[in-house]
Amino acid sequence: MKATDVRNAYAMPLTNPAYPPGPYRFIDREYVIISYRTDPDALRAVVPEPLEIIDPIVKYEFIKMPDSTGFGDYTESGQVIPVRFEGEEGVYVHAMYLDDDAPIAGGREIWGFPKKLAFPKLVHEGEVIVGTLHYGSVLCASATMGYKHRPLDVAEVAHSLAKPNFLVKIIPHVDATPRICELVRYHLEDITVKGAWTGPADLQLFRHVIADVARLPVLEVVSAAHFVADLTLGLGEVVHDYMGEPD
């Protein structure tokens, strides 16, 4: 193999990458998002500068992705936090747990998604939508929501999805010292919301040493949304380089 071939590689392993090149299209992506009020001090401890916290609110997400370009069929669960960056409102992706190797590898390597392997589920049980997150055998999150109680404005949901998303991409050097530490911004694109609803919801988070979703405790459930959308996961851009800052 020529050195030029190595330079043109986009992912590992060199001769058999774990995922194809992006961008990535998702069809019939099903969301349940429960927004809740949390401890402001706990929130400040996990949201990095220069992002600014708007309110002590966390959005806990369960996302079922049955048709994803290059990634197949998988489910994801995690926490995003409404923030502001240079006057622009968006969300900071704090934690993600999913059950498929390819999007874990691709998400971490390309954008810097904070993904870990776990066992999230989103299922319909009669008149209730149920979301659970297990890390191994341990239950870490449990959510329930009434099924399609009231419609939501699909245009408002699409507008919310189009807001910028922020991540911290961290890649160590071969001696385990920091090499890349960047604030990344990306957008969801070509969004079509096929239906959206709200209803009563509840969320419980349980302490776990590795899947520490309970670090941001549920003080009050504020709202809930259930919707289905087609969208494209756009590629990212670096908006802040932490390695360029003085110690």
Short mmCIF file of C-alpha atoms in Angstrom, two decimals:
data_model
loop_
_atom_site.label_atom_id
_atom_site.label_comp_id
_atom_site.label_asym_id
_atom_site.label_seq_id
_atom_site.Cartn_x
_atom_site.Cartn_y
_atom_site.Cartn_z
CA MET A 1 0.00 0.00 0.00
CA LYS A 2 1.34 3.42 -1.02
CA ALA A 3 1.69 6.30 1.41
CA THR A 4 -0.82 8.27 -0.69
CA ASP A 5 -3.38 5.53 -0.04
CA VAL A 6 -2.78 5.82 3.69
CA ARG A 7 -3.18 9.61 3.53
CA ASN A 8 -6.55 9.18 1.80
CA ALA A 9 -7.90 6.92 4.57
CA TYR A 10 -10.90 8.35 6.42
CA ALA A 11 -11.42 5.85 9.27
CA MET A 12 -9.99 2.85 11.11
CA PRO A 13 -9.17 0.04 10.52
CA LEU A 14 -7.11 1.19 7.54
CA THR A 15 -8.16 -1.57 5.14
CA ASN A 16 -11.66 -2.20 6.54
CA PRO A 17 -13.26 0.94 8.04
CA ALA A 18 -15.99 0.50 10.64
CA TYR A 19 -18.36 2.82 8.74
CA PRO A 20 -18.74 4.42 5.28
CA PRO A 21 -18.06 8.11 4.55
CA GLY A 22 -20.81 10.58 5.48
CA PRO A 23 -23.10 12.42 5.40
CA TYR A 24 -25.69 10.05 6.90
CA ARG A 25 -29.43 9.95 6.18
CA PHE A 26 -32.00 8.71 8.72
CA ILE A 27 -35.50 7.59 7.76
CA ASP A 28 -38.39 7.29 10.27
CA ARG A 29 -36.25 8.37 13.21
CA GLU A 30 -38.52 8.10 16.27
CA TYR A 31 -37.87 10.38 19.25
CA VAL A 32 -39.17 10.57 22.79
CA ILE A 33 -37.72 13.64 24.53
CA ILE A 34 -38.55 14.41 28.15
CA SER A 35 -37.42 17.83 29.34
CA TYR A 36 -36.78 18.18 33.05
CA ARG A 37 -35.50 20.69 35.57
CA THR A 38 -32.27 19.76 37.32
CA ASP A 39 -29.81 21.03 39.93
CA PRO A 40 -28.12 24.19 38.54
CA ASP A 41 -24.84 23.42 40.30
CA ALA A 42 -24.76 19.92 38.83
CA LEU A 43 -25.42 21.38 35.38
CA ARG A 44 -22.66 23.97 35.69
CA ALA A 45 -20.22 21.19 36.61
CA VAL A 46 -20.67 19.41 33.26
CA VAL A 47 -21.26 22.17 30.67
CA PRO A 48 -17.89 23.43 29.36
CA GLU A 49 -16.99 27.03 28.65
CA PRO A 50 -17.43 28.95 26.37
CA LEU A 51 -20.97 27.49 26.26
CA GLU A 52 -23.50 29.29 28.45
CA ILE A 53 -26.37 27.62 30.30
CA ILE A 54 -29.77 29.15 29.51
CA ASP A 55 -31.89 27.48 32.21
CA PRO A 56 -31.33 24.44 34.49
CA ILE A 57 -33.06 22.20 31.93
CA VAL A 58 -31.98 18.83 30.52
CA LYS A 59 -33.57 17.02 27.59
CA TYR A 60 -33.49 13.25 28.08
CA GLU A 61 -33.78 11.50 24.71
CA PHE A 62 -34.68 8.06 23.47
CA ILE A 63 -34.18 7.73 19.71
CA LYS A 64 -35.05 4.68 17.61
CA MET A 65 -33.32 4.66 14.22
CA PRO A 66 -34.60 1.81 12.04
CA ASP A 67 -33.07 2.98 8.74
CA SER A 68 -29.71 4.75 8.93
CA THR A 69 -27.23 5.12 6.07
CA GLY A 70 -24.18 3.00 6.83
CA PHE A 71 -25.24 2.35 10.43
CA GLY A 72 -28.30 0.12 10.02
CA ASP A 73 -30.93 -0.25 12.76
CA TYR A 74 -30.10 0.90 16.28
CA THR A 75 -31.41 2.74 19.34
CA GLU A 76 -29.86 5.55 21.33
CA SER A 77 -30.46 7.25 24.67
CA GLY A 78 -28.86 10.22 26.35
CA GLN A 79 -28.89 13.79 27.59
CA VAL A 80 -28.64 17.09 25.76
CA ILE A 81 -28.60 20.51 27.43
CA PRO A 82 -29.95 23.79 26.02
CA VAL A 83 -27.05 26.28 25.77
CA ARG A 84 -25.97 29.51 24.12
CA PHE A 85 -22.76 30.07 22.13
CA GLU A 86 -21.83 33.57 20.95
CA GLY A 87 -25.48 34.60 21.19
CA GLU A 88 -26.77 31.56 19.25
CA GLU A 89 -29.02 29.08 21.03
CA GLY A 90 -28.52 25.37 20.56
CA VAL A 91 -27.91 22.22 22.59
CA TYR A 92 -24.84 20.62 24.11
CA VAL A 93 -24.66 16.84 23.74
CA HIS A 94 -23.63 15.63 27.18
CA ALA A 95 -24.05 11.82 27.10
CA MET A 96 -25.14 9.15 24.61
CA TYR A 97 -25.61 5.40 24.99
CA LEU A 98 -26.33 3.09 22.06
CA ASP A 99 -26.33 -0.53 20.96
CA ASP A 100 -24.41 -0.53 17.65
CA ASP A 101 -20.65 -0.45 17.09
CA ALA A 102 -20.51 1.45 13.77
CA PRO A 103 -22.26 4.65 14.93
CA ILE A 104 -20.27 4.55 18.17
CA ALA A 105 -17.00 4.49 16.20
CA GLY A 106 -18.15 6.98 13.57
CA GLY A 107 -19.75 9.33 16.04
CA ARG A 108 -16.70 9.50 18.28
CA GLU A 109 -14.09 9.67 15.51
CA ILE A 110 -15.76 12.22 13.20
CA TRP A 111 -17.69 14.63 15.43
CA GLY A 112 -16.66 13.67 18.95
CA PHE A 113 -20.02 12.34 20.11
CA PRO A 114 -19.80 11.13 23.75
CA LYS A 115 -21.03 7.63 22.86
CA LYS A 116 -20.79 4.47 24.94
CA LEU A 117 -22.03 0.94 24.31
CA ALA A 118 -25.18 0.14 26.30
CA PHE A 119 -28.69 -1.27 25.81
CA PRO A 120 -31.36 1.40 25.27
CA LYS A 121 -34.88 0.46 24.16
CA LEU A 122 -37.91 2.40 22.93
CA VAL A 123 -41.11 0.35 22.65
CA HIS A 124 -44.88 0.83 22.54
CA GLU A 125 -46.85 -1.00 25.23
CA GLY A 126 -50.55 -0.43 24.69
CA GLU A 127 -51.30 3.24 25.35
CA VAL A 128 -47.80 3.95 26.72
CA ILE A 129 -44.42 4.55 25.11
CA VAL A 130 -41.65 3.06 27.25
CA GLY A 131 -37.97 3.95 27.12
CA THR A 132 -35.32 2.16 29.13
CA LEU A 133 -31.54 2.31 29.35
CA HIS A 134 -29.58 -0.62 30.71
CA TYR A 135 -25.81 -0.61 31.12
CA GLY A 136 -25.13 -4.30 31.24
CA SER A 137 -27.78 -5.74 33.54
CA VAL A 138 -28.33 -2.50 35.49
CA LEU A 139 -31.28 -0.20 34.81
CA CYS A 140 -30.02 3.40 34.53
CA ALA A 141 -33.06 5.23 33.08
CA SER A 142 -36.78 4.56 32.77
CA ALA A 143 -39.23 6.81 30.90
CA THR A 144 -42.94 6.50 30.22
CA MET A 145 -45.15 8.71 28.08
CA GLY A 146 -48.79 8.66 27.07
CA TYR A 147 -49.22 7.75 23.39
CA LYS A 148 -50.24 10.62 21.08
CA HIS A 149 -52.40 12.53 23.56
CA ARG A 150 -52.19 15.90 21.75
CA PRO A 151 -50.57 16.99 18.47
CA LEU A 152 -47.59 19.32 18.35
CA ASP A 153 -46.81 21.82 15.60
CA VAL A 154 -44.47 19.93 13.25
CA ALA A 155 -42.94 23.19 12.00
CA GLU A 156 -41.92 24.13 15.56
CA VAL A 157 -40.42 20.68 16.11
CA ALA A 158 -38.46 20.95 12.84
CA HIS A 159 -37.22 24.41 13.87
CA SER A 160 -36.01 23.00 17.19
CA LEU A 161 -34.18 20.15 15.44
CA ALA A 162 -32.45 22.62 13.12
CA LYS A 163 -30.75 24.48 15.95
CA PRO A 164 -26.98 23.93 16.27
CA ASN A 165 -25.62 21.06 18.32
CA PHE A 166 -22.34 21.31 20.22
CA LEU A 167 -19.86 18.60 21.29
CA VAL A 168 -16.42 18.38 22.83
CA LYS A 169 -14.18 16.23 20.62
CA ILE A 170 -11.31 14.66 22.57
CA ILE A 171 -8.58 12.51 21.00
CA PRO A 172 -5.44 11.69 23.01
CA HIS A 173 -1.88 11.50 21.71
CA VAL A 174 -0.09 8.13 21.63
CA ASP A 175 1.48 8.96 25.01
CA ALA A 176 -2.02 9.62 26.43
CA THR A 177 -1.50 13.38 26.63
CA PRO A 178 -4.18 15.58 24.99
CA ARG A 179 -3.77 16.05 21.24
CA ILE A 180 -7.22 17.19 20.04
CA CYS A 181 -9.65 18.97 22.36
CA GLU A 182 -12.17 21.03 20.39
CA LEU A 183 -15.67 22.42 20.62
CA VAL A 184 -17.51 21.16 17.54
CA ARG A 185 -20.76 22.45 16.05
CA TYR A 186 -22.99 20.47 13.70
CA HIS A 187 -26.53 20.71 12.32
CA LEU A 188 -29.27 18.30 11.38
CA GLU A 189 -30.29 18.97 7.77
CA ASP A 190 -33.07 18.21 5.25
CA ILE A 191 -35.54 17.72 8.10
CA THR A 192 -39.05 16.40 7.50
CA VAL A 193 -41.16 15.92 10.62
CA LYS A 194 -43.86 13.35 9.80
CA GLY A 195 -45.84 13.68 13.01
CA ALA A 196 -45.39 15.07 16.51
CA TRP A 197 -47.31 14.71 19.77
CA THR A 198 -47.15 15.53 23.46
CA GLY A 199 -48.69 13.97 26.55
CA PRO A 200 -48.07 13.10 30.19
CA ALA A 201 -44.63 11.70 30.95
CA ASP A 202 -42.41 10.52 33.76
CA LEU A 203 -38.66 9.93 33.99
CA GLN A 204 -36.53 8.16 36.57
CA LEU A 205 -32.71 8.09 36.59
CA PHE A 206 -30.65 5.67 38.67
CA ARG A 207 -27.09 5.98 39.91
CA HIS A 208 -24.40 4.03 38.06
CA VAL A 209 -20.65 4.47 38.21
CA ILE A 210 -20.13 4.43 34.41
CA ALA A 211 -23.53 5.37 32.96
CA ASP A 212 -23.89 8.40 35.20
CA VAL A 213 -27.09 9.93 33.79
CA ALA A 214 -28.29 10.46 37.38
CA ARG A 215 -25.51 13.02 37.87
CA LEU A 216 -28.11 15.47 36.49
CA PRO A 217 -31.05 14.57 38.76
CA VAL A 218 -34.71 14.92 37.82
CA LEU A 219 -36.28 17.61 40.00
CA GLU A 220 -39.37 18.23 37.86
CA VAL A 221 -40.60 16.99 34.48
CA VAL A 222 -41.34 20.07 32.38
CA SER A 223 -42.58 18.69 29.04
CA ALA A 224 -42.47 15.72 26.69
CA ALA A 225 -42.43 15.26 22.93
CA HIS A 226 -42.83 12.22 20.71
CA PHE A 227 -42.20 12.60 16.99
CA VAL A 228 -41.03 10.85 13.83
CA ALA A 229 -38.72 12.52 11.31
CA ASP A 230 -36.49 11.99 8.31
CA LEU A 231 -33.22 13.94 8.47
CA THR A 232 -29.57 14.06 7.53
CA LEU A 233 -26.77 14.23 10.08
CA GLY A 234 -24.52 16.97 8.74
CA LEU A 235 -20.76 17.04 9.14
CA GLY A 236 -19.24 19.36 11.73
CA GLU A 237 -17.00 22.39 12.16
CA VAL A 238 -14.58 23.37 14.91
CA VAL A 239 -15.70 26.56 16.69
CA HIS A 240 -13.25 26.59 19.60
CA ASP A 241 -9.85 24.97 20.17
CA TYR A 242 -9.18 24.29 23.84
CA MET A 243 -5.56 23.37 23.10
CA GLY A 244 -4.96 26.93 21.90
CA GLU A 245 -5.83 28.40 25.29
CA PRO A 246 -3.14 29.20 27.91
CA ASP A 247 -3.08 26.95 30.97
#
